[in-house]
Short mmCIF file of C-alpha atoms in Angstrom, two decimals:
data_model
loop_
_atom_site.label_atom_id
_atom_site.label_comp_id
_atom_site.label_asym_id
_atom_site.label_seq_id
_atom_site.Cartn_x
_atom_site.Cartn_y
_atom_site.Cartn_z
CA UNK A 1 55.20 60.71 70.42
CA UNK A 2 54.97 63.72 68.08
CA UNK A 3 58.79 63.98 67.91
CA UNK A 4 59.08 60.30 67.08
CA UNK A 5 56.51 60.69 64.38
CA UNK A 6 58.42 63.66 62.92
CA UNK A 7 61.69 61.74 62.93
CA UNK A 8 60.11 58.69 61.30
CA UNK A 9 58.46 60.94 58.71
CA UNK A 10 61.63 62.63 57.62
CA UNK A 11 63.54 59.25 57.81
CA UNK A 12 60.93 57.79 55.36
CA UNK A 13 61.34 60.71 52.99
CA UNK A 14 65.07 60.34 53.17
CA UNK A 15 64.67 56.64 52.29
CA UNK A 16 62.48 57.51 49.33
CA UNK A 17 65.17 59.90 48.05
CA UNK A 18 67.83 57.31 48.46
CA UNK A 19 65.69 54.65 46.75
CA UNK A 20 64.90 56.86 43.79
CA UNK A 21 68.57 57.76 43.42
CA UNK A 22 69.47 54.14 43.52
CA UNK A 23 66.89 53.48 40.95
CA UNK A 24 68.29 56.23 38.73
CA UNK A 25 71.71 54.72 38.60
CA UNK A 26 70.74 50.95 38.77
CA UNK A 27 72.55 48.80 36.22
CA UNK A 28 74.46 51.75 34.81
CA UNK A 29 78.25 52.30 34.32
CA UNK A 30 79.22 54.61 37.25
CA UNK A 31 82.62 55.34 35.83
CA UNK A 32 81.00 56.60 32.69
CA UNK A 33 78.69 58.81 34.69
CA UNK A 34 81.78 60.12 36.51
CA UNK A 35 83.49 60.81 33.18
CA UNK A 36 80.53 62.82 31.97
CA UNK A 37 80.60 64.93 35.15
CA UNK A 38 84.40 65.48 35.00
CA UNK A 39 84.41 66.57 31.35
CA UNK A 40 81.35 68.78 31.41
CA UNK A 41 81.66 72.29 30.14
CA UNK A 42 81.21 74.22 33.31
CA UNK A 43 81.16 77.60 31.70
CA UNK A 44 77.54 76.94 30.64
CA UNK A 45 76.79 75.69 34.21
CA UNK A 46 78.22 78.98 35.68
CA UNK A 47 76.00 80.95 33.35
CA UNK A 48 72.92 78.99 34.57
CA UNK A 49 73.83 79.85 38.21
CA UNK A 50 74.09 83.46 37.36
CA UNK A 51 70.70 83.34 35.69
CA UNK A 52 69.36 81.50 38.73
CA UNK A 53 70.53 84.30 41.02
CA UNK A 54 68.69 86.81 38.87
CA UNK A 55 65.59 84.64 39.16
CA UNK A 56 65.82 84.75 42.89
CA UNK A 57 66.08 88.56 42.87
CA UNK A 58 62.98 88.78 40.58
CA UNK A 59 61.00 86.26 42.75
CA UNK A 60 61.82 88.31 45.88
CA UNK A 61 60.65 91.51 44.21
CA UNK A 62 57.44 89.78 43.27
CA UNK A 63 56.89 88.68 46.84
CA UNK A 64 57.54 92.19 48.08
CA UNK A 65 54.83 93.49 45.80
CA UNK A 66 52.34 91.03 47.32
CA UNK A 67 53.31 92.04 50.81
CA UNK A 68 52.93 95.69 49.95
CA UNK A 69 49.44 95.00 48.55
CA UNK A 70 48.63 93.29 51.92
CA UNK A 71 49.25 96.61 53.68
CA UNK A 72 52.72 95.46 54.92
CA UNK A 73 55.50 97.50 53.43
CA UNK A 74 58.80 95.64 53.87
CA UNK A 75 62.36 96.42 52.79
CA UNK A 76 63.37 94.46 49.63
CA UNK A 77 66.44 92.80 51.14
CA UNK A 78 64.60 91.60 54.20
CA UNK A 79 62.11 90.02 51.91
CA UNK A 80 64.94 88.45 49.78
CA UNK A 81 66.89 87.14 52.76
CA UNK A 82 63.72 85.59 54.37
CA UNK A 83 62.96 83.85 51.01
CA UNK A 84 66.44 82.47 50.61
CA UNK A 85 66.44 81.17 54.19
CA UNK A 86 63.25 79.37 53.29
CA UNK A 87 64.90 77.75 50.21
CA UNK A 88 67.89 76.75 52.38
CA UNK A 89 65.57 75.10 54.85
CA UNK A 90 63.80 73.18 52.10
CA UNK A 91 67.13 71.32 51.49
CA UNK A 92 66.84 69.83 54.96
CA UNK A 93 63.11 69.98 55.94
CA UNK A 94 60.83 69.18 52.98
CA UNK A 95 58.09 71.72 52.40
CA UNK A 96 58.85 73.61 55.68
CA UNK A 97 60.73 76.27 53.84
CA UNK A 98 57.60 78.25 53.18
CA UNK A 99 56.68 78.43 56.89
CA UNK A 100 60.24 79.20 57.95
CA UNK A 101 60.66 82.08 55.51
CA UNK A 102 57.45 83.65 56.82
CA UNK A 103 58.71 83.19 60.40
CA UNK A 104 62.01 84.92 59.51
CA UNK A 105 60.11 87.75 57.89
CA UNK A 106 58.05 88.19 61.06
CA UNK A 107 61.17 88.47 63.13
CA UNK A 108 62.84 90.89 60.77
CA UNK A 109 59.98 92.98 59.55
CA UNK A 110 57.18 92.25 61.97
CA UNK A 111 54.83 91.01 59.19
CA UNK A 112 52.22 88.57 60.66
CA UNK A 113 52.97 84.98 59.69
CA UNK A 114 49.32 84.26 58.53
CA UNK A 115 49.50 87.24 56.08
CA UNK A 116 52.92 86.39 54.58
CA UNK A 117 51.87 82.70 54.34
CA UNK A 118 48.83 83.72 52.50
CA UNK A 119 50.92 85.49 49.92
CA UNK A 120 53.15 82.32 49.64
CA UNK A 121 50.00 80.27 48.93
CA UNK A 122 48.98 82.64 46.23
CA UNK A 123 52.49 82.47 44.80
CA UNK A 124 52.27 78.66 44.78
CA UNK A 125 48.84 78.72 43.09
CA UNK A 126 50.22 80.90 40.38
CA UNK A 127 53.24 78.58 39.96
CA UNK A 128 50.89 75.62 39.68
CA UNK A 129 48.83 77.41 36.92
CA UNK A 130 52.04 78.22 35.08
CA UNK A 131 53.30 74.67 35.54
CA UNK A 132 49.96 73.22 34.20
CA UNK A 133 50.23 75.47 31.13
CA UNK A 134 53.78 74.30 30.55
CA UNK A 135 52.76 70.69 30.91
CA UNK A 136 49.97 71.21 28.36
CA UNK A 137 52.32 72.99 25.87
CA UNK A 138 54.91 70.17 26.35
CA UNK A 139 52.38 67.40 25.60
CA UNK A 140 50.95 69.21 22.68
CA UNK A 141 54.35 69.88 21.07
CA UNK A 142 55.84 66.44 21.69
CA UNK A 143 52.88 64.09 22.50
CA UNK A 144 54.18 61.29 20.29
CA UNK A 145 57.56 61.39 22.04
CA UNK A 146 56.09 60.97 25.43
CA UNK A 147 53.39 58.53 24.42
CA UNK A 148 55.87 56.23 22.86
CA UNK A 149 58.13 56.54 25.96
CA UNK A 150 55.37 55.70 28.31
CA UNK A 151 53.94 52.78 26.43
CA UNK A 152 57.31 51.31 25.56
CA UNK A 153 59.61 52.11 28.44
CA UNK A 154 57.28 52.60 31.38
CA UNK A 155 54.52 50.15 30.74
CA UNK A 156 56.75 47.83 28.95
CA UNK A 157 54.27 47.02 26.27
CA UNK A 158 51.42 46.25 28.78
CA UNK A 159 49.27 49.15 27.70
CA UNK A 160 47.07 46.90 25.44
CA UNK A 161 46.45 44.56 28.36
CA UNK A 162 45.40 47.48 30.59
CA UNK A 163 43.21 48.82 27.90
CA UNK A 164 41.45 45.52 27.52
CA UNK A 165 40.98 44.89 31.28
CA UNK A 166 39.87 48.07 33.03
CA UNK A 167 38.58 46.40 36.18
CA UNK A 168 41.62 47.32 38.39
CA UNK A 169 41.33 50.97 37.37
CA UNK A 170 37.65 51.04 38.04
CA UNK A 171 38.13 49.50 41.41
CA UNK A 172 40.79 51.98 42.36
CA UNK A 173 38.64 54.87 41.32
CA UNK A 174 35.63 53.64 43.22
CA UNK A 175 37.70 53.20 46.40
CA UNK A 176 39.07 56.71 46.08
CA UNK A 177 35.59 58.17 45.70
CA UNK A 178 34.21 56.13 48.61
CA UNK A 179 37.12 57.35 50.98
CA UNK A 180 36.52 60.94 49.86
CA UNK A 181 32.82 60.65 50.64
CA UNK A 182 33.56 59.17 54.10
CA UNK A 183 35.89 61.95 54.82
CA UNK A 184 33.50 64.73 53.81
CA UNK A 185 30.67 63.06 55.83
CA UNK A 186 32.78 62.78 58.97
CA UNK A 187 33.65 66.47 58.57
CA UNK A 188 30.08 67.57 58.23
CA UNK A 189 28.86 65.49 61.21
CA UNK A 190 31.53 66.96 63.47
CA UNK A 191 31.42 70.48 62.21
CA UNK A 192 29.47 71.84 65.23
CA UNK A 193 31.86 70.23 67.73
CA UNK A 194 34.76 71.69 65.85
CA UNK A 195 33.32 75.20 66.06
CA UNK A 196 33.07 74.99 69.86
CA UNK A 197 36.84 74.15 70.18
CA UNK A 198 39.12 77.01 70.98
CA UNK A 199 41.58 75.91 68.34
CA UNK A 200 38.85 76.50 65.74
CA UNK A 201 38.58 80.20 66.58
CA UNK A 202 42.36 80.47 66.25
CA UNK A 203 42.16 78.64 62.97
CA UNK A 204 39.54 81.03 61.69
CA UNK A 205 41.69 84.02 62.61
CA UNK A 206 44.66 82.44 60.91
CA UNK A 207 42.56 81.66 57.84
CA UNK A 208 41.39 85.22 57.53
CA UNK A 209 44.98 86.43 57.66
CA UNK A 210 45.91 83.85 54.96
CA UNK A 211 42.94 85.02 52.84
CA UNK A 212 44.09 88.69 53.14
CA UNK A 213 47.51 87.60 51.83
CA UNK A 214 46.08 85.32 49.14
CA UNK A 215 43.87 88.08 47.63
CA UNK A 216 46.66 90.65 47.82
CA UNK A 217 47.18 90.30 44.12
CA UNK A 218 43.83 91.82 43.35
CA UNK A 219 44.74 94.98 45.30
CA UNK A 220 47.98 95.37 43.53
CA UNK A 221 48.52 98.71 41.72
CA UNK A 222 51.03 97.34 39.16
CA UNK A 223 49.63 93.93 38.15
CA UNK A 224 51.43 94.12 34.84
CA UNK A 225 54.78 94.31 36.65
CA UNK A 226 53.86 91.40 38.83
CA UNK A 227 53.00 89.27 35.79
CA UNK A 228 56.20 90.39 34.07
CA UNK A 229 58.26 89.18 37.04
CA UNK A 230 56.38 85.89 36.97
CA UNK A 231 57.22 85.46 33.28
CA UNK A 232 60.78 86.52 33.72
CA UNK A 233 61.30 84.04 36.63
CA UNK A 234 59.96 81.09 34.57
CA UNK A 235 61.88 82.26 31.54
CA UNK A 236 65.02 82.07 33.64
CA UNK A 237 64.14 78.56 34.76
CA UNK A 238 63.74 77.55 31.10
CA UNK A 239 67.04 79.11 30.10
CA UNK A 240 68.86 77.42 32.99
CA UNK A 241 67.71 73.96 31.82
CA UNK A 242 68.26 74.69 28.12
CA UNK A 243 71.74 76.23 28.39
CA UNK A 244 72.84 73.30 30.60
CA UNK A 245 72.36 71.07 27.56
CA UNK A 246 75.62 72.58 26.20
CA UNK A 247 77.56 71.22 29.14
CA UNK A 248 77.52 67.73 27.59
CA UNK A 249 78.14 66.60 23.95
CA UNK A 250 75.26 64.08 24.43
CA UNK A 251 72.72 66.81 25.09
CA UNK A 252 74.03 69.84 23.12
CA UNK A 253 71.97 68.89 20.13
CA UNK A 254 68.70 69.05 21.98
CA UNK A 255 66.32 71.87 21.02
CA UNK A 256 63.97 74.21 22.73
CA UNK A 257 61.16 71.69 23.10
CA UNK A 258 63.40 69.33 24.97
CA UNK A 259 64.35 72.27 27.27
CA UNK A 260 60.72 72.92 27.94
CA UNK A 261 60.09 69.31 28.75
CA UNK A 262 63.05 69.11 31.20
CA UNK A 263 61.74 72.34 32.86
CA UNK A 264 58.24 70.90 33.16
CA UNK A 265 58.98 67.40 34.50
CA UNK A 266 61.98 68.68 36.49
CA UNK A 267 59.65 71.10 38.31
CA UNK A 268 57.31 68.19 39.14
CA UNK A 269 60.30 66.48 40.61
CA UNK A 270 61.34 69.49 42.68
CA UNK A 271 57.76 69.75 44.02
CA UNK A 272 57.96 66.33 45.52
CA UNK A 273 57.87 66.35 49.39
CA UNK A 274 61.47 65.32 49.78
CA UNK A 275 64.55 67.25 50.88
CA UNK A 276 65.68 69.55 47.94
CA UNK A 277 63.81 67.31 45.41
CA UNK A 278 66.71 64.82 45.64
CA UNK A 279 65.69 61.67 43.90
CA UNK A 280 62.42 62.61 42.20
CA UNK A 281 64.16 65.45 40.25
CA UNK A 282 66.87 63.12 39.13
CA UNK A 283 64.56 60.40 37.94
CA UNK A 284 62.19 62.85 36.19
CA UNK A 285 64.97 64.67 34.35
CA UNK A 286 66.72 61.50 33.45
CA UNK A 287 63.50 59.85 32.06
CA UNK A 288 62.72 63.01 30.08
CA UNK A 289 66.06 63.09 28.45
CA UNK A 290 65.87 59.33 27.71
CA UNK A 291 62.56 60.06 25.90
CA UNK A 292 64.54 62.37 23.63
CA UNK A 293 67.16 59.74 22.88
CA UNK A 294 69.86 60.55 25.48
CA UNK A 295 71.59 57.63 27.19
CA UNK A 296 70.82 56.76 30.86
CA UNK A 297 74.35 57.72 32.02
CA UNK A 298 74.37 61.03 30.24
CA UNK A 299 70.84 61.78 31.50
CA UNK A 300 71.67 61.13 35.17
CA UNK A 301 74.96 63.09 34.79
CA UNK A 302 73.00 66.09 33.46
CA UNK A 303 70.59 65.84 36.43
CA UNK A 304 73.35 65.44 38.94
CA UNK A 305 75.34 68.45 37.64
CA UNK A 306 72.35 70.76 37.26
CA UNK A 307 70.86 69.89 40.62
CA UNK A 308 74.22 70.06 42.33
CA UNK A 309 74.90 73.54 41.02
CA UNK A 310 71.58 74.81 42.08
CA UNK A 311 71.96 73.28 45.53
CA UNK A 312 75.43 74.83 45.93
CA UNK A 313 74.03 78.25 44.93
CA UNK A 314 71.16 77.97 47.47
CA UNK A 315 73.55 76.90 50.22
CA UNK A 316 75.80 79.87 49.49
CA UNK A 317 73.12 82.47 49.04
CA UNK A 318 70.90 81.07 51.71
CA UNK A 319 73.74 80.84 54.22
CA UNK A 320 74.52 84.56 53.71
CA UNK A 321 70.90 85.41 53.97
CA UNK A 322 70.56 83.44 57.14
CA UNK A 323 73.39 85.26 58.81
CA UNK A 324 72.13 88.69 57.74
CA UNK A 325 68.50 87.79 58.85
CA UNK A 326 69.72 86.91 62.31
CA UNK A 327 71.49 90.26 62.59
CA UNK A 328 68.34 92.11 61.46
CA UNK A 329 66.11 90.08 63.70
CA UNK A 330 68.26 91.18 66.64
CA UNK A 331 67.95 94.84 65.71
CA UNK A 332 64.17 94.46 65.26
CA UNK A 333 63.88 92.73 68.65
CA UNK A 334 65.76 95.48 70.35
CA UNK A 335 63.63 98.09 68.59
CA UNK A 336 60.46 96.35 69.77
CA UNK A 337 61.77 96.16 73.36
CA UNK A 338 62.71 99.84 73.23
CA UNK A 339 59.18 100.78 72.11
CA UNK A 340 57.64 98.64 74.86
CA UNK A 341 59.85 100.42 77.44
#
């Protein structure tokens, strides 16, 4: 039953990706999209891929700093390879890459999964805070652009009707609050029974390990270096999206604010629980470019080329990292067996 549920879940996510991709190209001239892709200036795309690789190196160093602060010193390349294997896994198994990269690191460096997973959670929290800041900056800089796009293109002029009749919104909010209250009440009533379950004790141990990893940043000796790598990583992401504008004549006139907007909303698309962000990323980036006056065909061509290049890079680097990680895991396993003997 569990296997069937897993298969159905991933089949549903795949269907969502397909539906969103179909929506992104619905009613458009496919030959025109193909023309944009064929005639793109791939010099700029190659430059974005080089920057992306630098971003991966920086992100791996940042993760190594967290692990060191958690009292688990690990070789840089073992950390990097585990991270890239996780990114590779995300292309196939949505949101499982974080768990897989921690499992790989345990096999290659003997770092407990709960500790490394705690550092990954901290990493994600920091990324969410950065993304929230970017969203705020984007809306402050170009609020009128996005407000006009939402009211005219998304709501189709129905905003005034929604503003006059708020009953559906109030009903939806009330139901959400009621469901949350019921869930909290059920948890409180059954808390004592949960404590007596053996899985609860395991969960507590696992949670303590995660907390140790999550609070590793406070024990870091060089917090400034950690923050600098965080800024560098997001700066690389911004340059990747901005420089990719020069691949197409339809986007090469866009400025820095448009690049910030593509980075922000594209990141939301990549965060969706689907394989590799396929579908949500394309819709979000295309819609963002349309808000800045770019045509639908040019917008989806930009999204396809950028996403395709990054996917190719992850497959290449992740494949190499997977092979090297398996070799290192074998060496570590033999060393552990020798110690036990």
